[in-house]
Amino acid sequence: MAENSTNVRTKMALWGVRAAARSLGAVAPGLAAEWSEQLFLTPQRPRRSRTAEAVLARGLPRVLRVEGEKVAVWSWGEGPRVLLVHGWSGYGGQLTAFVQPLVDAGFSVVTYDAPGHGASSGRTSSLPELAGMV
């Protein structure tokens, strides 16, 4: 079975990163460590879908300050609150398919873009930071 071209591109990109880290580490270990840390803590920003953007536009937008970063938050509906949390390199709009069914079931729905993700400020983040947001 032929490999999906996305998988091939991902493997090639990872090979390039590994080769660069090994080469840099051999001549400048401190710089290699800083570069690796920056790479590890920098989420990729995904393309935002038109469908998700339309659902976000119908929500109540807010911006919260969390540890010096501006965090984009959206909410819909009234009732017991449900928090939709995206994963690494994601954004709240990826979860918008859940919004209307939850609102129709009588819930208030909240989602956000974590720091360094989506419409929130910052370039880097970490899993402890994402966990702290909840």
PDB file of C-alpha atoms in Angstrom:
ATOM      1  CA  MET A   1       0.000   0.000   0.000  1.00  0.00           C
ATOM      2  CA  ALA A   2       1.375   3.422  -0.942  1.00  0.00           C
ATOM      3  CA  GLU A   3       1.970   5.927   1.830  1.00  0.00           C
ATOM      4  CA  ASN A   4      -0.202   9.014   2.035  1.00  0.00           C
ATOM      5  CA  SER A   5       1.741  12.051   0.754  1.00  0.00           C
ATOM      6  CA  THR A   6       1.082  13.878   4.041  1.00  0.00           C
ATOM      7  CA  ASN A   7       2.787  11.054   5.944  1.00  0.00           C
ATOM      8  CA  VAL A   8       5.756  11.174   3.572  1.00  0.00           C
ATOM      9  CA  ARG A   9       6.091  14.959   3.986  1.00  0.00           C
ATOM     10  CA  THR A  10       5.851  14.613   7.767  1.00  0.00           C
ATOM     11  CA  LYS A  11       8.537  11.917   7.848  1.00  0.00           C
ATOM     12  CA  MET A  12      10.809  14.029   5.635  1.00  0.00           C
ATOM     13  CA  ALA A  13      10.287  17.104   7.824  1.00  0.00           C
ATOM     14  CA  LEU A  14      11.046  15.107  10.981  1.00  0.00           C
ATOM     15  CA  TRP A  15      14.152  13.648   9.350  1.00  0.00           C
ATOM     16  CA  GLY A  16      15.309  17.192   8.532  1.00  0.00           C
ATOM     17  CA  VAL A  17      14.690  18.420  12.085  1.00  0.00           C
ATOM     18  CA  ARG A  18      16.551  15.443  13.566  1.00  0.00           C
ATOM     19  CA  ALA A  19      19.491  15.926  11.208  1.00  0.00           C
ATOM     20  CA  ALA A  20      19.666  19.651  11.998  1.00  0.00           C
ATOM     21  CA  ALA A  21      19.481  18.999  15.758  1.00  0.00           C
ATOM     22  CA  ARG A  22      22.267  16.386  15.584  1.00  0.00           C
ATOM     23  CA  SER A  23      24.490  18.640  13.473  1.00  0.00           C
ATOM     24  CA  LEU A  24      23.908  21.730  15.604  1.00  0.00           C
ATOM     25  CA  GLY A  25      24.303  19.696  18.789  1.00  0.00           C
ATOM     26  CA  ALA A  26      27.724  18.509  17.659  1.00  0.00           C
ATOM     27  CA  VAL A  27      29.083  22.050  17.240  1.00  0.00           C
ATOM     28  CA  ALA A  28      26.936  24.167  19.594  1.00  0.00           C
ATOM     29  CA  PRO A  29      25.106  22.046  22.190  1.00  0.00           C
ATOM     30  CA  GLY A  30      23.697  25.041  24.090  1.00  0.00           C
ATOM     31  CA  LEU A  31      22.273  26.586  20.947  1.00  0.00           C
ATOM     32  CA  ALA A  32      20.870  23.197  19.900  1.00  0.00           C
ATOM     33  CA  ALA A  33      19.127  22.881  23.280  1.00  0.00           C
ATOM     34  CA  GLU A  34      17.608  26.380  22.990  1.00  0.00           C
ATOM     35  CA  TRP A  35      16.463  25.696  19.420  1.00  0.00           C
ATOM     36  CA  SER A  36      14.966  22.336  20.412  1.00  0.00           C
ATOM     37  CA  GLU A  37      13.122  23.892  23.358  1.00  0.00           C
ATOM     38  CA  GLN A  38      11.717  26.655  21.150  1.00  0.00           C
ATOM     39  CA  LEU A  39      10.637  24.115  18.540  1.00  0.00           C
ATOM     40  CA  PHE A  40       9.012  21.893  21.181  1.00  0.00           C
ATOM     41  CA  LEU A  41       7.072  24.785  22.766  1.00  0.00           C
ATOM     42  CA  THR A  42       5.836  26.396  19.523  1.00  0.00           C
ATOM     43  CA  PRO A  43       2.474  25.049  18.322  1.00  0.00           C
ATOM     44  CA  GLN A  44       1.666  25.082  14.620  1.00  0.00           C
ATOM     45  CA  ARG A  45      -1.330  27.254  13.772  1.00  0.00           C
ATOM     46  CA  PRO A  46      -3.842  25.227  11.739  1.00  0.00           C
ATOM     47  CA  ARG A  47      -5.976  26.599   8.945  1.00  0.00           C
ATOM     48  CA  ARG A  48      -9.267  27.904  10.262  1.00  0.00           C
ATOM     49  CA  SER A  49     -12.323  26.498   8.496  1.00  0.00           C
ATOM     50  CA  ARG A  50     -15.126  28.726   7.245  1.00  0.00           C
ATOM     51  CA  THR A  51     -17.683  26.551   9.005  1.00  0.00           C
ATOM     52  CA  ALA A  52     -15.910  26.912  12.348  1.00  0.00           C
ATOM     53  CA  GLU A  53     -15.490  30.654  11.837  1.00  0.00           C
ATOM     54  CA  ALA A  54     -19.240  30.998  11.180  1.00  0.00           C
ATOM     55  CA  VAL A  55     -20.073  29.210  14.454  1.00  0.00           C
ATOM     56  CA  LEU A  56     -17.522  31.299  16.380  1.00  0.00           C
ATOM     57  CA  ALA A  57     -19.064  34.457  14.882  1.00  0.00           C
ATOM     58  CA  ARG A  58     -22.445  33.479  16.389  1.00  0.00           C
ATOM     59  CA  GLY A  59     -20.918  33.078  19.852  1.00  0.00           C
ATOM     60  CA  LEU A  60     -20.343  35.752  22.473  1.00  0.00           C
ATOM     61  CA  PRO A  61     -16.656  36.669  22.084  1.00  0.00           C
ATOM     62  CA  ARG A  62     -14.491  37.759  25.000  1.00  0.00           C
ATOM     63  CA  VAL A  63     -10.810  38.258  25.628  1.00  0.00           C
ATOM     64  CA  LEU A  64      -9.380  37.235  28.989  1.00  0.00           C
ATOM     65  CA  ARG A  65      -5.926  38.081  30.319  1.00  0.00           C
ATOM     66  CA  VAL A  66      -4.169  34.969  31.592  1.00  0.00           C
ATOM     67  CA  GLU A  67      -0.572  35.275  32.783  1.00  0.00           C
ATOM     68  CA  GLY A  68       0.012  38.257  30.506  1.00  0.00           C
ATOM     69  CA  GLU A  69      -1.498  36.682  27.387  1.00  0.00           C
ATOM     70  CA  LYS A  70      -4.766  37.592  25.671  1.00  0.00           C
ATOM     71  CA  VAL A  71      -6.933  34.483  25.464  1.00  0.00           C
ATOM     72  CA  ALA A  72      -9.808  34.437  22.949  1.00  0.00           C
ATOM     73  CA  VAL A  73     -12.988  32.915  24.432  1.00  0.00           C
ATOM     74  CA  TRP A  74     -16.435  32.258  22.929  1.00  0.00           C
ATOM     75  CA  SER A  75     -19.666  31.182  24.612  1.00  0.00           C
ATOM     76  CA  TRP A  76     -23.176  30.149  23.588  1.00  0.00           C
ATOM     77  CA  GLY A  77     -26.419  29.330  25.392  1.00  0.00           C
ATOM     78  CA  GLU A  78     -27.632  29.205  28.987  1.00  0.00           C
ATOM     79  CA  GLY A  79     -27.578  26.415  31.529  1.00  0.00           C
ATOM     80  CA  PRO A  80     -24.940  24.155  33.063  1.00  0.00           C
ATOM     81  CA  ARG A  81     -21.562  25.002  31.545  1.00  0.00           C
ATOM     82  CA  VAL A  82     -19.624  22.688  29.214  1.00  0.00           C
ATOM     83  CA  LEU A  83     -16.009  23.596  28.443  1.00  0.00           C
ATOM     84  CA  LEU A  84     -14.658  22.447  25.065  1.00  0.00           C
ATOM     85  CA  VAL A  85     -10.847  22.206  25.164  1.00  0.00           C
ATOM     86  CA  HIS A  86      -8.743  21.771  22.019  1.00  0.00           C
ATOM     87  CA  GLY A  87      -5.456  19.903  21.829  1.00  0.00           C
ATOM     88  CA  TRP A  88      -1.902  20.909  20.965  1.00  0.00           C
ATOM     89  CA  SER A  89      -1.694  23.026  17.790  1.00  0.00           C
ATOM     90  CA  GLY A  90      -5.487  23.215  17.736  1.00  0.00           C
ATOM     91  CA  TYR A  91      -8.022  25.967  18.326  1.00  0.00           C
ATOM     92  CA  GLY A  92     -11.492  26.250  19.802  1.00  0.00           C
ATOM     93  CA  GLY A  93     -13.141  26.383  16.387  1.00  0.00           C
ATOM     94  CA  GLN A  94     -12.217  22.751  15.784  1.00  0.00           C
ATOM     95  CA  LEU A  95     -14.836  21.796  18.373  1.00  0.00           C
ATOM     96  CA  THR A  96     -17.727  23.858  17.023  1.00  0.00           C
ATOM     97  CA  ALA A  97     -19.619  20.793  15.742  1.00  0.00           C
ATOM     98  CA  PHE A  98     -20.475  20.126  19.402  1.00  0.00           C
ATOM     99  CA  VAL A  99     -21.831  23.631  20.092  1.00  0.00           C
ATOM    100  CA  GLN A 100     -25.372  23.511  18.675  1.00  0.00           C
ATOM    101  CA  PRO A 101     -26.240  20.005  19.935  1.00  0.00           C
ATOM    102  CA  LEU A 102     -25.090  20.976  23.438  1.00  0.00           C
ATOM    103  CA  VAL A 103     -26.968  24.306  23.366  1.00  0.00           C
ATOM    104  CA  ASP A 104     -30.086  22.474  22.100  1.00  0.00           C
ATOM    105  CA  ALA A 105     -29.711  20.090  25.057  1.00  0.00           C
ATOM    106  CA  GLY A 106     -29.824  23.046  27.475  1.00  0.00           C
ATOM    107  CA  PHE A 107     -26.136  23.644  28.125  1.00  0.00           C
ATOM    108  CA  SER A 108     -23.997  26.762  28.066  1.00  0.00           C
ATOM    109  CA  VAL A 109     -20.948  26.043  25.904  1.00  0.00           C
ATOM    110  CA  VAL A 110     -17.556  27.727  26.247  1.00  0.00           C
ATOM    111  CA  THR A 111     -14.440  27.235  24.142  1.00  0.00           C
ATOM    112  CA  TYR A 112     -11.193  29.146  23.846  1.00  0.00           C
ATOM    113  CA  ASP A 113      -7.909  29.327  21.994  1.00  0.00           C
ATOM    114  CA  ALA A 114      -5.060  28.530  24.372  1.00  0.00           C
ATOM    115  CA  PRO A 115      -2.057  30.910  24.471  1.00  0.00           C
ATOM    116  CA  GLY A 116       0.032  30.500  21.329  1.00  0.00           C
ATOM    117  CA  HIS A 117      -2.940  28.907  19.559  1.00  0.00           C
ATOM    118  CA  GLY A 118      -5.583  30.285  17.198  1.00  0.00           C
ATOM    119  CA  ALA A 119      -6.693  33.862  17.909  1.00  0.00           C
ATOM    120  CA  SER A 120      -4.944  34.105  21.298  1.00  0.00           C
ATOM    121  CA  SER A 121      -1.688  35.968  21.768  1.00  0.00           C
ATOM    122  CA  GLY A 122       1.699  34.401  22.291  1.00  0.00           C
ATOM    123  CA  ARG A 123       3.912  32.225  20.142  1.00  0.00           C
ATOM    124  CA  THR A 124       4.763  29.467  22.586  1.00  0.00           C
ATOM    125  CA  SER A 125       2.914  27.339  25.085  1.00  0.00           C
ATOM    126  CA  SER A 126       3.367  24.173  27.109  1.00  0.00           C
ATOM    127  CA  LEU A 127       1.218  21.305  28.291  1.00  0.00           C
ATOM    128  CA  PRO A 128       1.328  22.525  31.921  1.00  0.00           C
ATOM    129  CA  GLU A 129       0.162  25.943  30.677  1.00  0.00           C
ATOM    130  CA  LEU A 130      -2.698  24.338  28.743  1.00  0.00           C
ATOM    131  CA  ALA A 131      -3.675  22.280  31.791  1.00  0.00           C
ATOM    132  CA  GLY A 132      -3.582  25.433  33.930  1.00  0.00           C
ATOM    133  CA  MET A 133      -6.100  27.094  31.617  1.00  0.00           C
ATOM    134  CA  VAL A 134      -8.746  24.563  32.610  1.00  0.00           C
TER     135      VAL A 134
END
